[in-house]
CSV table of C-alpha atoms in Angstrom, one decimal:
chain,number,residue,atom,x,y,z
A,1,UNK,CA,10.6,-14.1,-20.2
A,2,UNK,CA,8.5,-11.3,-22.0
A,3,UNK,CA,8.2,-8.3,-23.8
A,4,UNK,CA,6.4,-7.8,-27.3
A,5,UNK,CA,4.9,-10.7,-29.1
A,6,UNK,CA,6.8,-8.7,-32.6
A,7,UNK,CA,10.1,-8.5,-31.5
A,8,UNK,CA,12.5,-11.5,-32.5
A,9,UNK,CA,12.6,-14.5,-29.7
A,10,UNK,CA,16.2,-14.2,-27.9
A,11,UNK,CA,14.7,-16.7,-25.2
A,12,UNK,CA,14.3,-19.5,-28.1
A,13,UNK,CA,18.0,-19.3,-28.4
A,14,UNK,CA,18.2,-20.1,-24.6
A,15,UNK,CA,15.2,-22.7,-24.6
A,16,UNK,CA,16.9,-26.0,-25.3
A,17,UNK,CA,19.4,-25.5,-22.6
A,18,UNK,CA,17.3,-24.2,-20.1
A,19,UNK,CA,16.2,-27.2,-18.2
A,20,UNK,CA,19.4,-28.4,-18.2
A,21,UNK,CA,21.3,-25.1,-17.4
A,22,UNK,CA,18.8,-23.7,-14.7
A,23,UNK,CA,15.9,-25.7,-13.8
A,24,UNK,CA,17.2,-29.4,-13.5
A,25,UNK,CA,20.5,-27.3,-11.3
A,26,UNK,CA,21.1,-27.0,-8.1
A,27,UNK,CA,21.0,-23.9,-7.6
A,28,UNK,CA,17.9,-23.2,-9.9
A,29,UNK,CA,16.0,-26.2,-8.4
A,30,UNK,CA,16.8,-24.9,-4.5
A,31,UNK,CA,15.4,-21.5,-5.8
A,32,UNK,CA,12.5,-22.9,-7.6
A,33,UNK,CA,11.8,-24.7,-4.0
A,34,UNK,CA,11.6,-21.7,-2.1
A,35,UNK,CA,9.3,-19.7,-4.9
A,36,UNK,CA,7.5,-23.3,-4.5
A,37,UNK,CA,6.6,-22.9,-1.0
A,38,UNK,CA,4.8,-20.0,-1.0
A,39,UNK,CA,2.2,-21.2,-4.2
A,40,UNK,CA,-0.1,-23.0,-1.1
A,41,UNK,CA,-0.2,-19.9,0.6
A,42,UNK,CA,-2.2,-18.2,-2.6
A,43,UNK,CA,-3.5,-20.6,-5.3
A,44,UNK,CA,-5.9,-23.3,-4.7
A,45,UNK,CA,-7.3,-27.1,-6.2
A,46,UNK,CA,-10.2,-25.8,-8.8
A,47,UNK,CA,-8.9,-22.1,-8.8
A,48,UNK,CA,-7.5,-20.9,-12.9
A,49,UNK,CA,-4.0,-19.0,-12.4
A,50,UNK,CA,-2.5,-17.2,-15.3
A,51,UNK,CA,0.7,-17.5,-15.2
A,52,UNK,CA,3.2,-14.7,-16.9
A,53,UNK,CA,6.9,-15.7,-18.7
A,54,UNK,CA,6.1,-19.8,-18.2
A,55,UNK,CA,9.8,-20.6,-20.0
A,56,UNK,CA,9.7,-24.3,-20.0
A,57,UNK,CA,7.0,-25.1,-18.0
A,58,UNK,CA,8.0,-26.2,-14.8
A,59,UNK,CA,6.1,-24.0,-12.5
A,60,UNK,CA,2.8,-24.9,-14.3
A,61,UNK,CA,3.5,-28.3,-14.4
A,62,UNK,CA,4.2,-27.7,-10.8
A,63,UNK,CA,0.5,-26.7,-9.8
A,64,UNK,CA,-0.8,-28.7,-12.0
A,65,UNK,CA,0.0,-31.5,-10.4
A,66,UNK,CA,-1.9,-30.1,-7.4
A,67,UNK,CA,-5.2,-29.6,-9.0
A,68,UNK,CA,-4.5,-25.8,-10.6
A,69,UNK,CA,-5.6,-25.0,-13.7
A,70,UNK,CA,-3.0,-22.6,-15.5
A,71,UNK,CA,-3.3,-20.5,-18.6
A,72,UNK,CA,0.3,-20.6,-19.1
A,73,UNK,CA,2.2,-17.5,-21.0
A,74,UNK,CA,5.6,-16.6,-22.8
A,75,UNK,CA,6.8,-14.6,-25.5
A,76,UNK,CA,8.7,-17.2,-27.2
A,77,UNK,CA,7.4,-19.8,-29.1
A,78,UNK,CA,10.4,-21.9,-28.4
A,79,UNK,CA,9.6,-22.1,-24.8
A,80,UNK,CA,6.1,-22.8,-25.2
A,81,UNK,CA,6.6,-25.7,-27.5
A,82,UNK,CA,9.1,-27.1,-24.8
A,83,UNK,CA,6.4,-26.5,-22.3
A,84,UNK,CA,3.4,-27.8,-24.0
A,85,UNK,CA,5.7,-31.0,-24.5
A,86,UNK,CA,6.4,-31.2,-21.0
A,87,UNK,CA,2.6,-31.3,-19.7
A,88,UNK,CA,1.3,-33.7,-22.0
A,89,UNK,CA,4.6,-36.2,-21.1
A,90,UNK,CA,3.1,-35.2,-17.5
A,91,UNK,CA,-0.6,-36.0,-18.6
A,92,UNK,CA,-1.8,-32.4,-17.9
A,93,UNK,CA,-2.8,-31.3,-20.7
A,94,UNK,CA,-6.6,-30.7,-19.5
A,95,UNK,CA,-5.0,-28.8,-16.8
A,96,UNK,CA,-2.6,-25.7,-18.3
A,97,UNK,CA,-3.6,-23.8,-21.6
A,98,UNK,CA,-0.5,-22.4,-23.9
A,99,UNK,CA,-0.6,-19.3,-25.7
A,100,UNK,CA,2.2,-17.1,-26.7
A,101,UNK,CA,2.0,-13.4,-25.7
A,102,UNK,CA,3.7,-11.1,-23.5
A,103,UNK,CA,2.6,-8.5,-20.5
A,104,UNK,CA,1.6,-5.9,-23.5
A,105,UNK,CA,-1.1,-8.7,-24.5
A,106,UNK,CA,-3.3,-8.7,-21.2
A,107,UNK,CA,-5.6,-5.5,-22.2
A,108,UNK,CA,-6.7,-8.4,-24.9
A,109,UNK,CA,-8.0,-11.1,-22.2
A,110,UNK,CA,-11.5,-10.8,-20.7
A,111,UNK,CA,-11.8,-8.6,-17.3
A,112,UNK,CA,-11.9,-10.7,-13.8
A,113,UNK,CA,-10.9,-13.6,-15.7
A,114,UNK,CA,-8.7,-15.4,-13.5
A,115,UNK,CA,-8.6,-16.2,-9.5
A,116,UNK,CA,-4.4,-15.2,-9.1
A,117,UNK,CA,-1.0,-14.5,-11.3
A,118,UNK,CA,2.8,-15.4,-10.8
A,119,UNK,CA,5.5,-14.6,-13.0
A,120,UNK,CA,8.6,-16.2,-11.8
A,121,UNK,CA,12.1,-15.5,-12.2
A,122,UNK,CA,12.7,-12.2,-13.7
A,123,UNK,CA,10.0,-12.2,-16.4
A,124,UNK,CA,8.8,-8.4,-15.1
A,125,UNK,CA,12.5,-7.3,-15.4
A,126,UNK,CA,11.7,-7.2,-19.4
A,127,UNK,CA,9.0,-5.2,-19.3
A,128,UNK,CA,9.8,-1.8,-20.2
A,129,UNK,CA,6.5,0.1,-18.2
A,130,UNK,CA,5.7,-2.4,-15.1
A,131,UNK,CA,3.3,0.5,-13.9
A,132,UNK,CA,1.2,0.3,-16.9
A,133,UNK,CA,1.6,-3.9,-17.1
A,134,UNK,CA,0.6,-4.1,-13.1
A,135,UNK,CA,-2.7,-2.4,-14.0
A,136,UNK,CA,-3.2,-4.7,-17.1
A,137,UNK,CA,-2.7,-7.6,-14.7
A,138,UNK,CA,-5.2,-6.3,-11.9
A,139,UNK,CA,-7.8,-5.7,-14.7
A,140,UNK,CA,-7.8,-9.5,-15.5
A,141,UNK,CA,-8.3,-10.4,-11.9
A,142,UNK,CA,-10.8,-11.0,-9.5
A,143,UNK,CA,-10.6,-8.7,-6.6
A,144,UNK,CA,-9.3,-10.3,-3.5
A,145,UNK,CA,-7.6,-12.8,-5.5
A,146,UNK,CA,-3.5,-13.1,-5.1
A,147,UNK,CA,-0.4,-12.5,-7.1
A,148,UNK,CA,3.4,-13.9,-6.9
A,149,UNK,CA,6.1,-11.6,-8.8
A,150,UNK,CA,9.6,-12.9,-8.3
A,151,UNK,CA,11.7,-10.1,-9.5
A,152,UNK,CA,15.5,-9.6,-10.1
A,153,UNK,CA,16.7,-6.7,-7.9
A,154,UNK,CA,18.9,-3.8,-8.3
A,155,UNK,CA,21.8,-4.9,-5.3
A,156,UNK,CA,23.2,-8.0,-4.9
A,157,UNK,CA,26.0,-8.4,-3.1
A,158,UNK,CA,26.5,-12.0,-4.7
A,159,UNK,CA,27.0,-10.6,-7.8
A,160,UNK,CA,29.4,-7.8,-6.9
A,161,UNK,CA,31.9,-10.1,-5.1
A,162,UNK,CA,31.8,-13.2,-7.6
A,163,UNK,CA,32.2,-10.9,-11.2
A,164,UNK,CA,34.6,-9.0,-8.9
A,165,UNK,CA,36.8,-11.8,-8.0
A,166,UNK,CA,36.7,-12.7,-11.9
A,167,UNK,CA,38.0,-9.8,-12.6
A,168,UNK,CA,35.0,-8.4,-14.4
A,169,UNK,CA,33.6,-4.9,-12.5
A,170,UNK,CA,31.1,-4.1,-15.3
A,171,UNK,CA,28.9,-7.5,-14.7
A,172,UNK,CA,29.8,-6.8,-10.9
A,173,UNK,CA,27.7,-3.4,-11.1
A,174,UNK,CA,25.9,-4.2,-14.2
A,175,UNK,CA,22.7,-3.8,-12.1
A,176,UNK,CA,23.2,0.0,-11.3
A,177,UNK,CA,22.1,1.3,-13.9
A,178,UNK,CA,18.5,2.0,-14.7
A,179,UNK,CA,18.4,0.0,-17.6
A,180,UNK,CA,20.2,-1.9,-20.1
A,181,UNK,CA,19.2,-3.2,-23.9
A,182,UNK,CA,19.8,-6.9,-24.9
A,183,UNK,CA,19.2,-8.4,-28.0
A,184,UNK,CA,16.4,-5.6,-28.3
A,185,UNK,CA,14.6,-6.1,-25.1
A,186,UNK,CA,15.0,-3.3,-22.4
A,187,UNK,CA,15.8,-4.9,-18.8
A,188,UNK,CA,15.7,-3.1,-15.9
A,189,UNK,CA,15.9,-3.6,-12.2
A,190,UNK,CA,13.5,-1.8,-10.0
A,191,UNK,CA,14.2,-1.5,-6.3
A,192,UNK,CA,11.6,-3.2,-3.9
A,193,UNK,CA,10.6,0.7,-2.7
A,194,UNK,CA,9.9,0.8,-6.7
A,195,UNK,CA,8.1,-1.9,-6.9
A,196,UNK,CA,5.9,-0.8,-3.6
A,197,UNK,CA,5.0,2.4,-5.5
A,198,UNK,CA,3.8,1.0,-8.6
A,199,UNK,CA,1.9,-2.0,-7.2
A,200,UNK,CA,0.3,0.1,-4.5
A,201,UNK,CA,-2.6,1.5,-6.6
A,202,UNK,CA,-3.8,-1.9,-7.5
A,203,UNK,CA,-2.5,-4.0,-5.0
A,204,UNK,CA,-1.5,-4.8,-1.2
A,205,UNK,CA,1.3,-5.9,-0.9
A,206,UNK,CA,1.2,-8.7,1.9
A,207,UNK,CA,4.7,-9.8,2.1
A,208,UNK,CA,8.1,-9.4,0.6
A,209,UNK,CA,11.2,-12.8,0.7
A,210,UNK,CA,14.1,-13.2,-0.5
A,211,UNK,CA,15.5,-15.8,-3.1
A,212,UNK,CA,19.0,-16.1,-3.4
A,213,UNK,CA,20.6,-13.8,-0.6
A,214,UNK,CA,22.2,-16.3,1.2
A,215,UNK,CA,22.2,-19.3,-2.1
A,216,UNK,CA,24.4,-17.8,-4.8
A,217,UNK,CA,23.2,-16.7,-8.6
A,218,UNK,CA,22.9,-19.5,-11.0
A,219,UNK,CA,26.2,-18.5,-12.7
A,220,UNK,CA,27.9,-20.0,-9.6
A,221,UNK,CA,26.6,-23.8,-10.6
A,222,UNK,CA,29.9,-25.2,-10.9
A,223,UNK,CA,31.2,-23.8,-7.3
A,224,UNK,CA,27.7,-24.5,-5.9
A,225,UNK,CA,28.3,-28.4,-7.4
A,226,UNK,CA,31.6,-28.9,-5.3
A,227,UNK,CA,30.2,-27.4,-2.0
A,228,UNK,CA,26.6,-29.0,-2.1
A,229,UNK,CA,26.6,-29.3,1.6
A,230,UNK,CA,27.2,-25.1,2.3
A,231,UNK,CA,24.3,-25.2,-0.7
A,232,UNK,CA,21.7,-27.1,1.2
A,233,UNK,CA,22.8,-24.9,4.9
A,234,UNK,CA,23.0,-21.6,3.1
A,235,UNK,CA,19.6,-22.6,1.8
A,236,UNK,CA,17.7,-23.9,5.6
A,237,UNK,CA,19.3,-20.2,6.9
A,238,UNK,CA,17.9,-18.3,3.8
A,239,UNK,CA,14.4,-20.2,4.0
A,240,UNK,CA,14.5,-19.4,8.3
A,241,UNK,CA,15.1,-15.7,7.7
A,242,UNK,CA,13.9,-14.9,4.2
A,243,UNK,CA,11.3,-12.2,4.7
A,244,UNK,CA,13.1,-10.6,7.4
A,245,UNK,CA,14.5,-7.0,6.3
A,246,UNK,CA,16.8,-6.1,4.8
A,247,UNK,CA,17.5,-9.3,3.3
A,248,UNK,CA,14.5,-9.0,0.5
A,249,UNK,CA,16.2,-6.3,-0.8
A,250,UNK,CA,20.0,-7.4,-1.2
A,251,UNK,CA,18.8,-11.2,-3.0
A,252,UNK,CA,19.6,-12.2,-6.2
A,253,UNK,CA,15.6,-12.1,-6.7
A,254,UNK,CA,13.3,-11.0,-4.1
A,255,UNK,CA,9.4,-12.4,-4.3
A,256,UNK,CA,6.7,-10.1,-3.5
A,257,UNK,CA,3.4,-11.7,-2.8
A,258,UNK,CA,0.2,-9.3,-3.5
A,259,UNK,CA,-3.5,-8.8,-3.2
A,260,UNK,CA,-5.6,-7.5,-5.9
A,261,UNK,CA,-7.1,-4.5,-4.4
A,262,UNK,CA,-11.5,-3.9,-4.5
């Protein structure tokens, strides 16, 4: 969730539901696995992570847990409150800082400040210049350290065949186009070849997955609910052959993991 710290708060309209819509679901919390099993791969016990478009909470809660301090930020205030609720319930409130603010806000924190970023689940889709916000980012890092950017894609076949089958081609190919407005925020989808280029002056990029190619969007829950079983084997296939190509690039999300260049 991002974008300026001015603009009204269409995520507070969504935070009260959002645990229960996405995040305690089965197909949210399969997705939120596989983004899961990557976090030992990058962050550390006794390493500070800043983490970009928190929502509720979960994923800070998440590291947390494993000895990661995280400087945890959103936009909305709504989603922050939920968060900060949910850490102190979990006893962690020595362990992850709150603060509202967007990607536009990082010029204001101090250079090299923290050892890695993540921003899970389309949080960079809202950001209107992702160029400018990556070299904000690498600014606040230490060289070396790692970054985790799970990012809605432009193709998914998924979503072509479901909104197509309800009879809705607009939502089916809503992802075409460059960008869209809602409720005042500009969204957009850049292509993993996109998202190469504009990492590539501050970053490495050291591997590329995909989160939902095999696993259906979230607006399949109901379906998902009755065939739990093809959930859990569509998940052990995606999981086996996640980063191979081209599968990164036709997901739902893909995830692309990154080393701060210097």
């Amino acid at each position: 969730m991002s974008q300026s710290e001015g603009a009204a708060d269409p995520f507070g309209e969504l935070a009260a539901s959002y645990d229960r819509e996405f995040t305690n679901s089965l197909i949210g919390s399969t997705m939120r696995r596989a983004v899961w099993n990557r976090f030992p791969f990058h962050f550390a016990p006794g390493q500070r992570i800043l983490e970009l478009n928190c929502g509720t909470g979960e994923d800070a809660v998440y590291l947390a847990r494993q000895g990661v301090s995280v400087f945890a930020t959103d936009v909305s205030r709504a989603m922050i409150e939920i968060a900060a609720a949910k850490a102190k319930q979990h006893g962690l409130e020595d362990m992850i800082r709150y603060e509202c603010m967007g990607w536009d806000n990082l010029d204001n924190l101090p250079t090299s400040e923290f050892d890695g970023a993540f921003s899970n689940f389309g949080g960079l889709n809202c950001v209107e210049h992702v160029d400018v916000a990556l070299g904000a980012l690498a600014r606040c890092l230490h060289p070396g350290t790692h970054v985790l950017l799970c990012v809605m894609g432009p193709w998914c076949p998924w979503e072509w065949i479901w909104y197509l089958l309800h009879g809705d081609p607009a939502r089916a190919f809503r992802r075409f186009r460059s960008s869209v407005e809602w409720h005042g925020i500009h969204v957009s989808y850049p292509s993993l070849r996109t998202m190469r280029r504009w990492s590539m002056p501050h970053f490495t990029i050291l591997r590329v997955s995909a989160i939902g190619v095999f696993v259906p969007p979230s607006y399949a829950e109901a379906w998902a609910l009755r065939h739990r079983k093809l959930i859990h084997f569509l998940d052990r296939c995606e999981r086996r052959l996640e980063a191979v190509p081209p599968l990164p690039s036709f997901a739902d999300h893909y995830l692309i993991e990154l080393r701060r260049s210097g």
